[in-house]
Short mmCIF file of C-alpha atoms and ligand atoms in Angstrom, two decimals:
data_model
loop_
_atom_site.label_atom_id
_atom_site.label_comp_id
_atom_site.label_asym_id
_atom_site.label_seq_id
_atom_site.Cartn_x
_atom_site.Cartn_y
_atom_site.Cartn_z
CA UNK C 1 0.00 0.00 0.00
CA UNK C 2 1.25 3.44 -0.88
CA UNK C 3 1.09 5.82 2.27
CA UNK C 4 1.93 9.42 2.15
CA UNK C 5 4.98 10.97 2.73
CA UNK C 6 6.68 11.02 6.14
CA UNK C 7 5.85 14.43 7.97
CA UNK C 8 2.98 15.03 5.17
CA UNK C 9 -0.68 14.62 6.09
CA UNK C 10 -4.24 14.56 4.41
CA UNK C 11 -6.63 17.11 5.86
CA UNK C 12 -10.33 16.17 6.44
CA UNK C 13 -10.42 18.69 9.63
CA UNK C 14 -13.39 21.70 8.93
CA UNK C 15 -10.93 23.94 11.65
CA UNK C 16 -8.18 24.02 8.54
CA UNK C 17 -11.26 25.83 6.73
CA UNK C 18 -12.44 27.70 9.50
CA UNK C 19 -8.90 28.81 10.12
CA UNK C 20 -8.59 29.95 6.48
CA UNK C 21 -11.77 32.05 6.38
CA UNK C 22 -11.30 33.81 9.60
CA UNK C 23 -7.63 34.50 9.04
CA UNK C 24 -8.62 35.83 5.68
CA UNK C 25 -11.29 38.19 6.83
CA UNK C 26 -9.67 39.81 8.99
CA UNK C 27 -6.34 40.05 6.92
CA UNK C 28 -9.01 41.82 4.21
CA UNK C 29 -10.62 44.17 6.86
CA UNK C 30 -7.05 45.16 7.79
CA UNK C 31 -6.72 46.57 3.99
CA UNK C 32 -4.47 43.72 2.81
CA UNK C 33 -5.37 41.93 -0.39
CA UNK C 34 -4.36 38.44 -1.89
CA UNK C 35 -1.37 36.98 -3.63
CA UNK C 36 -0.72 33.47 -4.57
CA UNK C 37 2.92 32.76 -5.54
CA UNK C 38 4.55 29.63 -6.98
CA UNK C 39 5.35 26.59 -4.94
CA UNK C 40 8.41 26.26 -6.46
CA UNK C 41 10.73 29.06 -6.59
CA UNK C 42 14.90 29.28 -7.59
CA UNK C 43 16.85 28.05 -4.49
CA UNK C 44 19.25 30.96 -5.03
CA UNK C 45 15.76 33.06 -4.14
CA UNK C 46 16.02 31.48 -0.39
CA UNK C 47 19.83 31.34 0.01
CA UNK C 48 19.92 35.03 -0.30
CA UNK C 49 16.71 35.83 1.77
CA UNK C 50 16.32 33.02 4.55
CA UNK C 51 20.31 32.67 4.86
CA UNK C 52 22.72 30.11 3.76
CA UNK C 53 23.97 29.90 7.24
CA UNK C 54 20.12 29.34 8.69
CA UNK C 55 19.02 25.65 9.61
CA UNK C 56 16.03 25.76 7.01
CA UNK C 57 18.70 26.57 3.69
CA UNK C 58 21.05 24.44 5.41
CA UNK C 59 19.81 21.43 6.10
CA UNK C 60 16.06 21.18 5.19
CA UNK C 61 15.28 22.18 1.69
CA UNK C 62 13.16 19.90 -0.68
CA UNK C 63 15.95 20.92 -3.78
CA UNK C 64 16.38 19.40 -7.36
CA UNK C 65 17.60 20.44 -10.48
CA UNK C 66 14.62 20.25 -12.81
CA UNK C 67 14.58 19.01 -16.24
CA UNK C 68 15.83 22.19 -17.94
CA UNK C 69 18.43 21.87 -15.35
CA UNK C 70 18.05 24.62 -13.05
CA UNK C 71 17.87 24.70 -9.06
CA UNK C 72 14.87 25.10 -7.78
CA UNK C 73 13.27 24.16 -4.54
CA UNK C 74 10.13 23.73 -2.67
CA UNK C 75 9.73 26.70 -1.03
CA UNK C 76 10.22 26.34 2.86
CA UNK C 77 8.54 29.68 3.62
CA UNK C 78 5.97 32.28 2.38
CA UNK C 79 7.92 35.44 2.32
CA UNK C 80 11.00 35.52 0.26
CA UNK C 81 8.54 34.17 -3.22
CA UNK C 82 6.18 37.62 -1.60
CA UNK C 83 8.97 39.98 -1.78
CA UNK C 84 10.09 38.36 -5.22
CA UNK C 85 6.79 38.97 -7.06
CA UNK C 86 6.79 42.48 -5.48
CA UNK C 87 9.98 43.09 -7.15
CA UNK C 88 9.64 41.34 -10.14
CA UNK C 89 5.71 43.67 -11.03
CA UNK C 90 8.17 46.79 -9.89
CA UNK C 91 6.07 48.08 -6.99
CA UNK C 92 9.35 48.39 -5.81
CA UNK C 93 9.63 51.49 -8.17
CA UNK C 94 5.91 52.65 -7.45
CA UNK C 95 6.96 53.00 -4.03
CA UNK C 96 3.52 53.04 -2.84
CA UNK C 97 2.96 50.73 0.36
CA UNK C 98 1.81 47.29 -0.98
CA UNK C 99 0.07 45.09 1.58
CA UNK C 100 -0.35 41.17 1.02
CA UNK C 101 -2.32 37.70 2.58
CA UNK C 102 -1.04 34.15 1.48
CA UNK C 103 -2.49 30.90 2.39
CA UNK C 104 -0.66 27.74 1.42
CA UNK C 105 1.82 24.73 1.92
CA UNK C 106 5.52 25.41 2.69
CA UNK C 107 7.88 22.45 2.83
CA UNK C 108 11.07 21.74 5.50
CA UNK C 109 12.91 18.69 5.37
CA UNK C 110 12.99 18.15 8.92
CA UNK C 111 12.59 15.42 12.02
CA UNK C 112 8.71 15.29 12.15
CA UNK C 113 7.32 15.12 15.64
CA UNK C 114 4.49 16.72 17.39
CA UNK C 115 3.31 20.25 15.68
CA UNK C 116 6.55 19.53 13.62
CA UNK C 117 5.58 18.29 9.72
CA UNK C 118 7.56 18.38 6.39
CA UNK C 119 4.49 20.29 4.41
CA UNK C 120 2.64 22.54 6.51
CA UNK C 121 0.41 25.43 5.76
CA UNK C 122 0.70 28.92 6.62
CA UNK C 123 -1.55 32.01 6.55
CA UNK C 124 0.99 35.01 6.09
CA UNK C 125 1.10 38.48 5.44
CA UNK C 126 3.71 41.19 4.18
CA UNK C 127 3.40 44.73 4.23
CA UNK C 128 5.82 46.57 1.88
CA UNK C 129 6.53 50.17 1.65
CA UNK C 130 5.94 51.54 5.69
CA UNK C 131 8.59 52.40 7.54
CA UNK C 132 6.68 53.60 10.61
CA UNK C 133 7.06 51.33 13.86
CA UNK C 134 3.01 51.81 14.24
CA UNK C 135 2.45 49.33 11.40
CA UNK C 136 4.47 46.54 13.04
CA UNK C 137 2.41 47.34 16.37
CA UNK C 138 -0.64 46.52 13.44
CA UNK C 139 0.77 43.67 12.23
CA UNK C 140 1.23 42.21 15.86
CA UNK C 141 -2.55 43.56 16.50
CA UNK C 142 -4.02 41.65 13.31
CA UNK C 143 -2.18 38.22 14.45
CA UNK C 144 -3.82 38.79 17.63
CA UNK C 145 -7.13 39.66 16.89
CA UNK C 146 -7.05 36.15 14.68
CA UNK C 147 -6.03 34.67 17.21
CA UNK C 148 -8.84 36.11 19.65
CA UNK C 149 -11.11 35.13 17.07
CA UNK C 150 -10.28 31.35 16.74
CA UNK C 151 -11.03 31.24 20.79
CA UNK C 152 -6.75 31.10 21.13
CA UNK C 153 -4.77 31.65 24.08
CA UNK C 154 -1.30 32.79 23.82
CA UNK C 155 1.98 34.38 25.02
CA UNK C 156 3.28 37.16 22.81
CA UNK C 157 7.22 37.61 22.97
CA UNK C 158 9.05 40.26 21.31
CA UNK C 159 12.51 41.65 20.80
CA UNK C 160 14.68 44.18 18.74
CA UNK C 161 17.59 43.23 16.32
CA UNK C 162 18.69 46.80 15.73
CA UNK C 163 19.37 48.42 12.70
CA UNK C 164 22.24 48.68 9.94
CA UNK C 165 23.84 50.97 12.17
CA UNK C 166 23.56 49.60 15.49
CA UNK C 167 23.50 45.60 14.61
CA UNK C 168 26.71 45.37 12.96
CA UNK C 169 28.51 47.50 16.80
CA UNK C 170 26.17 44.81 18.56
CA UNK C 171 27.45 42.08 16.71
CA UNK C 172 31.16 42.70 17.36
CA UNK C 173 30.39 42.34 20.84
CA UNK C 174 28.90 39.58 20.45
CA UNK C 175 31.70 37.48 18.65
CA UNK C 176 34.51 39.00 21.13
CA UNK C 177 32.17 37.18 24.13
CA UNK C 178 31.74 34.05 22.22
CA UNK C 179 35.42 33.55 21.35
CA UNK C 180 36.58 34.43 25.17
CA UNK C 181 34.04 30.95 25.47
CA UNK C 182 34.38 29.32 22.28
CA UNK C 183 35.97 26.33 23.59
CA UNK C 184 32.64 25.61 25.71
CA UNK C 185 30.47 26.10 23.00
CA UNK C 186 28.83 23.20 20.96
CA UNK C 187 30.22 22.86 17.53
CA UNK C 188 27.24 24.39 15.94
CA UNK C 189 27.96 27.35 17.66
CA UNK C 190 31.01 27.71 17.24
CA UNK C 191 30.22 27.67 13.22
CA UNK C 192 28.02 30.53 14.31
CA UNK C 193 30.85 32.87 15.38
CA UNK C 194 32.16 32.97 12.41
CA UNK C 195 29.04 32.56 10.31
CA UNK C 196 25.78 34.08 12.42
CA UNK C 197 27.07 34.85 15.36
CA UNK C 198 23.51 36.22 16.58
CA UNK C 199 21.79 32.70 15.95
CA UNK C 200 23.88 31.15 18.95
CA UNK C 201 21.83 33.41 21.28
CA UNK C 202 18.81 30.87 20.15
CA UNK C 203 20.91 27.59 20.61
CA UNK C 204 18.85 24.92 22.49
CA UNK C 205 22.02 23.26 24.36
CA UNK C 206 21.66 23.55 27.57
CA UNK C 207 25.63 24.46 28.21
CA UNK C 208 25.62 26.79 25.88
CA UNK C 209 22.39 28.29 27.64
CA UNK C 210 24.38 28.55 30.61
CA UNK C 211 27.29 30.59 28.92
CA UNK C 212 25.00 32.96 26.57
CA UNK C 213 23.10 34.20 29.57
CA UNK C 214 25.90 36.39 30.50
CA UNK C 215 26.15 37.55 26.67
CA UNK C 216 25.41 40.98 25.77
CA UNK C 217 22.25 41.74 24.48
CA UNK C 218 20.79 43.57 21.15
CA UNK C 219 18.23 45.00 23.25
CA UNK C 220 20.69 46.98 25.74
CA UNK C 221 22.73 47.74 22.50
CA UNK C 222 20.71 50.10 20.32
CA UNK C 223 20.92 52.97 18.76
CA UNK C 224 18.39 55.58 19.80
CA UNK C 225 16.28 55.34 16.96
CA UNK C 226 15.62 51.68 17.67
CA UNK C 227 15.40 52.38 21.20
CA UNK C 228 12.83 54.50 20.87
CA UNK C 229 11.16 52.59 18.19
CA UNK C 230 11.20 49.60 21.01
CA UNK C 231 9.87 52.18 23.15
CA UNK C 232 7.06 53.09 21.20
CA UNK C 233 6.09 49.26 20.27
CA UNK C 234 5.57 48.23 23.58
CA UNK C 235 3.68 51.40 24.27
CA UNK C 236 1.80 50.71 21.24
CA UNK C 237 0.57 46.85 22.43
CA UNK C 238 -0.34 48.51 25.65
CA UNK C 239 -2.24 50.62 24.49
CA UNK C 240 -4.28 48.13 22.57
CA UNK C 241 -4.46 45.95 25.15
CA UNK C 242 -1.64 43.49 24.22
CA UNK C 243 0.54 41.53 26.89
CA UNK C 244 3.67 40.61 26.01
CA UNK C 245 6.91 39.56 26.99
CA UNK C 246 10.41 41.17 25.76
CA UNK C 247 12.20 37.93 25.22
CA UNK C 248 16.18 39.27 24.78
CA UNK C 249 17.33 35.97 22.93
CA UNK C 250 14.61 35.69 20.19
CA UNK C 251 16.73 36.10 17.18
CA UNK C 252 14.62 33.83 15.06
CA UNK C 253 15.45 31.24 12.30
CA UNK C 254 15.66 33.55 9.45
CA UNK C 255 18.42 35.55 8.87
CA UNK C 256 16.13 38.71 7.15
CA UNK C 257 14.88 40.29 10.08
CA UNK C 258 16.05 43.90 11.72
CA UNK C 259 14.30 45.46 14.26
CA UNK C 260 10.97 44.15 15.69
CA UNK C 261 10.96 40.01 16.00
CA UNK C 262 8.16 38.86 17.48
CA UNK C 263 6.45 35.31 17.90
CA UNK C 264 3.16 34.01 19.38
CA UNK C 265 3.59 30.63 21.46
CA UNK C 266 1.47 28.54 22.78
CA UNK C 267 1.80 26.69 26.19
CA UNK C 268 -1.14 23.77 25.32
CA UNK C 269 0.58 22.09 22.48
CA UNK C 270 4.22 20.65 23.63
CA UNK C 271 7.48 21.42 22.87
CA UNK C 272 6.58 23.27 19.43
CA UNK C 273 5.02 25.55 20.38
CA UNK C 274 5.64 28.55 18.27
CA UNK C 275 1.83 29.24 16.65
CA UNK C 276 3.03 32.43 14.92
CA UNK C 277 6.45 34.32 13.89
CA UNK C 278 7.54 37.36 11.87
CA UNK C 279 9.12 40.70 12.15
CA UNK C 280 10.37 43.04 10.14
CA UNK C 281 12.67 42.87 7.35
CA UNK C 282 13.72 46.19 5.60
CA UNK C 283 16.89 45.45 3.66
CA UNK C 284 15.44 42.00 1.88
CA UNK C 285 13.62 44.33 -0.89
CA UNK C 286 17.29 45.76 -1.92
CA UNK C 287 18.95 42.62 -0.81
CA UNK C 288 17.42 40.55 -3.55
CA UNK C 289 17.60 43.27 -6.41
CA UNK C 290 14.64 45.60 -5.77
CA UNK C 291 14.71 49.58 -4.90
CA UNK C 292 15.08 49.67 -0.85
CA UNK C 293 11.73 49.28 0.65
CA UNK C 294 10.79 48.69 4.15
CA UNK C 295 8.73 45.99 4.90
CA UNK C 296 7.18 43.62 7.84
CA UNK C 297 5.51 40.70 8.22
CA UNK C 298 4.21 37.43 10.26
CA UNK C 299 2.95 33.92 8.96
CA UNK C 300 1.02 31.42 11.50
CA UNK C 301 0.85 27.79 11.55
CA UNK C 302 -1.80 26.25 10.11
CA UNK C 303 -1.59 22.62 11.96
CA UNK C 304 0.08 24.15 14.86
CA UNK C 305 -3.34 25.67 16.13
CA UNK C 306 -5.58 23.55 14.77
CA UNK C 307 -6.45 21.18 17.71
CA UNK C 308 -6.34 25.07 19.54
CA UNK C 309 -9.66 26.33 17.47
CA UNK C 310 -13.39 25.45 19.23
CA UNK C 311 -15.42 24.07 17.17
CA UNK C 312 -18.71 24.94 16.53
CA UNK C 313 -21.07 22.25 17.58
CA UNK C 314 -24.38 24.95 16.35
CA UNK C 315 -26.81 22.95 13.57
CA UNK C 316 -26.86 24.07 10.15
CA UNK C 317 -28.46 23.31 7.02
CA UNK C 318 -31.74 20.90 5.76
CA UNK C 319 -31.87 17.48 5.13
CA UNK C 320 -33.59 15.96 2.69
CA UNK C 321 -34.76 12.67 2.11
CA UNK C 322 -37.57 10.40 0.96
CA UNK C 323 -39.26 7.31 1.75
CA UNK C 324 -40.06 6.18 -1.87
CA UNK C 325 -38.26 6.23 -4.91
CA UNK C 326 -41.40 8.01 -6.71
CA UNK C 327 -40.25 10.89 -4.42
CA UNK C 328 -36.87 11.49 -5.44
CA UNK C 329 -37.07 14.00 -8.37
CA UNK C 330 -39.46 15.98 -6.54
CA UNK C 331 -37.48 15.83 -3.57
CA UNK C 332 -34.43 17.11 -5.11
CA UNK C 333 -35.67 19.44 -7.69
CA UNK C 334 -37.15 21.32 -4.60
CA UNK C 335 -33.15 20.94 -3.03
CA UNK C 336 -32.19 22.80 -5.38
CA UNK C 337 -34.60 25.52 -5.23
CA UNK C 338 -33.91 25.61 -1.01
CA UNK C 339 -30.20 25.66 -1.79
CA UNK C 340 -30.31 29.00 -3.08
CA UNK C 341 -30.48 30.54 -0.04
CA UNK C 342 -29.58 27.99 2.61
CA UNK C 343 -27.09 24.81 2.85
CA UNK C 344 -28.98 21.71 1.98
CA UNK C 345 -28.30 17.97 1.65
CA UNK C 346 -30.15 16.30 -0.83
CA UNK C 347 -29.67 11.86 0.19
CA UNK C 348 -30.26 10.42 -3.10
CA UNK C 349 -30.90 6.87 -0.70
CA UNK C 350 -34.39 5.45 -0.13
CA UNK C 351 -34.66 4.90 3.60
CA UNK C 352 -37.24 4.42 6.50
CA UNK C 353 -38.40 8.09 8.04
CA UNK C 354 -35.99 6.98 11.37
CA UNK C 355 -33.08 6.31 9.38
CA UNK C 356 -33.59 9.78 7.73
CA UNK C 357 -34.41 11.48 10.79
CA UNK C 358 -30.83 9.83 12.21
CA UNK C 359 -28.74 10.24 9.38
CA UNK C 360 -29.97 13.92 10.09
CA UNK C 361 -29.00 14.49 13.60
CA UNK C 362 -25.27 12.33 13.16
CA UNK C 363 -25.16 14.96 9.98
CA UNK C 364 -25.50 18.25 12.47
CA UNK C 365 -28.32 19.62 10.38
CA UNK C 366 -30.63 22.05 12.16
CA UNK C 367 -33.64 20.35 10.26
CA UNK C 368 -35.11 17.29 8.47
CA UNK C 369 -37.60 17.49 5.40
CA UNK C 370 -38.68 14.31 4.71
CA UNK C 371 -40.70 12.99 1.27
CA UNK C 372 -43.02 9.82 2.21
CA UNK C 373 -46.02 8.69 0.48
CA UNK C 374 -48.95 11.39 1.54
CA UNK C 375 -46.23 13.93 0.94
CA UNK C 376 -45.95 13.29 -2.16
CA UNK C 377 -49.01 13.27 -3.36
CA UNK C 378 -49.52 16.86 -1.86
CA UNK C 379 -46.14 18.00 -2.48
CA UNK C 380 -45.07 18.94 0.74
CA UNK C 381 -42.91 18.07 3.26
CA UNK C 382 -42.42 15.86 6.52
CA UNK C 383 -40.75 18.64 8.55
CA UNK C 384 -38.48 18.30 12.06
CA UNK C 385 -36.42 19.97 13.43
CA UNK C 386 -33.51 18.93 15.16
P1 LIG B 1 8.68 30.82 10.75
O1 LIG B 1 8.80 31.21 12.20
O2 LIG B 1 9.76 30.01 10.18
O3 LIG B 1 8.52 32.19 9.96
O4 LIG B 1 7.30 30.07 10.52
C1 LIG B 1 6.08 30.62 10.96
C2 LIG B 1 5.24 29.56 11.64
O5 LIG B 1 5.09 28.41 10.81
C3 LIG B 1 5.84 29.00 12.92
O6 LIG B 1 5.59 29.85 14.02
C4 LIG B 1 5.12 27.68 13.06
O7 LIG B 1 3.84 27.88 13.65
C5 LIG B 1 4.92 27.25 11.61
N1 LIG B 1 5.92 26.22 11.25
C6 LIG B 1 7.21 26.39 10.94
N2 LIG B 1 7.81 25.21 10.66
C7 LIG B 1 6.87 24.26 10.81
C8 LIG B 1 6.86 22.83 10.67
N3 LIG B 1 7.93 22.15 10.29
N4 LIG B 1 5.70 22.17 10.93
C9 LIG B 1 4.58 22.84 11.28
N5 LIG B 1 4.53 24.19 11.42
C10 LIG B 1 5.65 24.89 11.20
C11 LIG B 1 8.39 32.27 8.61
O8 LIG B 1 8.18 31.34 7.88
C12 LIG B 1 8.42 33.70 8.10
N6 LIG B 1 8.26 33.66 6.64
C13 LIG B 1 7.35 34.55 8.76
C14 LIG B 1 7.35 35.97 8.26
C15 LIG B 1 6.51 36.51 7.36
N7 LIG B 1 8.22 36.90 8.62
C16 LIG B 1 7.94 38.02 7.95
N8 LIG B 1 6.93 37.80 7.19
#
């Protein structure tokens, strides 16, 4: 028997839907408007954005060379393919503010476990063009209010990476504290101090925990515009109402981010617990060929929150069935005519008025129209509801 893929999974679940609507109407009500962009994309595209040096370009890409020879890959995340298009229809040159949803599968070769899959969907968004700290603080507002809506609980963390100007001070630092420790560091991180030095600050051994606590931190490091921008974020979620915590070490996997960083987690679903990440990212426009442009952005897990969402157990809909075969084209020509304003289920099945009236309740339906012989002959209906 053919099964699927390791780490790849069939969805049946109506919360992937529900998920997808809700995300999507509020992404729309915040002004943002749709893009779909291809699955496959150049691996060169993610090696500049994501980071040769990052886990995810490193070690987990679904790459090939296709028939015509080139290097493409499945693409492991929604943004870098976003801020391609952008470039590629020049609203880089426009320079007006651009503001984008996405909905689909990305792909990461790595160790499935719990929450962790090798296709999984994300609803993302990226806002191009706006400079101004207040539209991160809306970004981080429109992931919450999703959130709020699916019935979600979660912890909010956030952090600053500083600027062009400050990062690069910070990061020296940085690399003079890991080499006075570099010989109790774990061998990935000591490829960081050379490579990404700021990614150690993220490293899950527990040793190197230990040493990086005492490591200077981006966030007692910036410059005063970033300070104040910091400033002014936190003020901002505060004033809407948002908790959050300023989490010094979240660096994130990516390597496009400066400035805000920010990701929702949730304590109810193990050790992955990450529901939603993003931040922003204002030198990937230039970085990857386009006209500098600001821009900022989050995606969220898709099967990470599922089990999260309530479901709904509230009726909906008609049933209808019928008790004769003689019934059936009336029954379902008058389906049809129901169906334009309502959800109805037409069971093309001859059955017994209980097993209708059954098959209606297990179905969730708020109501049961049944077609049996004195029905018939004056058109109507057996009617219950349920
Ligand atoms: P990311 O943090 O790599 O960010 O992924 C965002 C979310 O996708 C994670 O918080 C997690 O919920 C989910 N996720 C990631 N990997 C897996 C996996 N293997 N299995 C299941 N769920 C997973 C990004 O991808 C950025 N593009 C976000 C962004 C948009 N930043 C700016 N704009």
């Amino acid at each position: 028997m053919i099964k699927a893929l390791r780490g790849m999974k069939d969805i049946e679940d109506p919360r992937f839907l529900k998920i997808f609507d809700t995300a999507r109407e509020i992404a729309e009500n915040y002004g943002y408007s749709y893009i779909e962009t291809p699955v496959l994309e150049e691996t060169a595209l993610f090696k500049r954005s994501v980071g040769e040096s990052s886990d995810i370009v490193n070690k987990e890409m679904y790459q090939f060379t296709d028939k015509g020879g080139n290097d493409v890959c499945l693409r492991p995340e929604g943004t870098a393919g976003v801020v391609r298009s952008f470039i590629e229809h020049k609203y880089d040159k426009a320079q007006t503010p651009k503001r984008f949803w996405y909905f689909g599968p990305m792909f990461r070769y790595e160790r499935p476990q719990k929450g962790r899959l090798r296709e999984f969907h994300q609803f993302g968004i990226e806002s191009f063009g706006e400079p101004s700290i207040y539209e991160d603080i809306n970004i981080i507002a429109m992931a919450a209010d999703i959130f709020d809506a699916l019935g979600i609980e979660y912890t909010l963390k956030i952090n600053s990476l500083g600027c062009g100007e400050c990062m690069p001070k910070y990061r020296e630092k940085l690399v003079e504290f890991l080499n006075l420790h570099k010989e109790d560091l774990c061998e990935d991180c000591q490829r960081r101090i050379t490579q990404n030095p700021i990614r150690t600050l993220d490293c899950k051994v527990d040793s190197c925990q230990a040493i990086l606590k005492d490591a200077p931190k981006i966030t007692d490091n910036l410059c005063e515009n970033c300070q104040k921008d910091f400033e002014t974020l936190k003020k901002g979620l505060e004033n809407l109402g948002i908790k959050y915590e300023v989490d010094k070490n979240l660096v994130r996997g990516l390597d496009y981010y400066s400035k805000t960083t920010f990701e929702f987690v949730s304590t109810e679903i193990g050790a992955q617990s990450a529901i939603a990440g993003g931040g922003r990212y204002d030198r990937l426009v230039e970085y990857l060929g386009g006209k500098p442009t600001p821009g900022v952005g989050f995606a969220i897990g898709i099967e990470r929150i599922m089990e999260l969402v309530k479901t709904e157990k509230t009726r909906k809909g008609i049933y209808i069935g019928v008790m004769l075969e003689d019934a059936l084209e009336f029954a379902q020509k008058e389906a049809k005519n129901l169906r334009k304003n309502e959800k109805v289920y037409f069971e093309p099945k001859v059955k017994s008025l209980k097993a209708h009236l059954k098959a209606a309740d297990k179905g969730n339906y708020k109501k049961a129209m049944i077609v049996g012989e004195e029905e018939l002959k004056n058109k109507t209906f057996f009617e219950k509801e349920l």
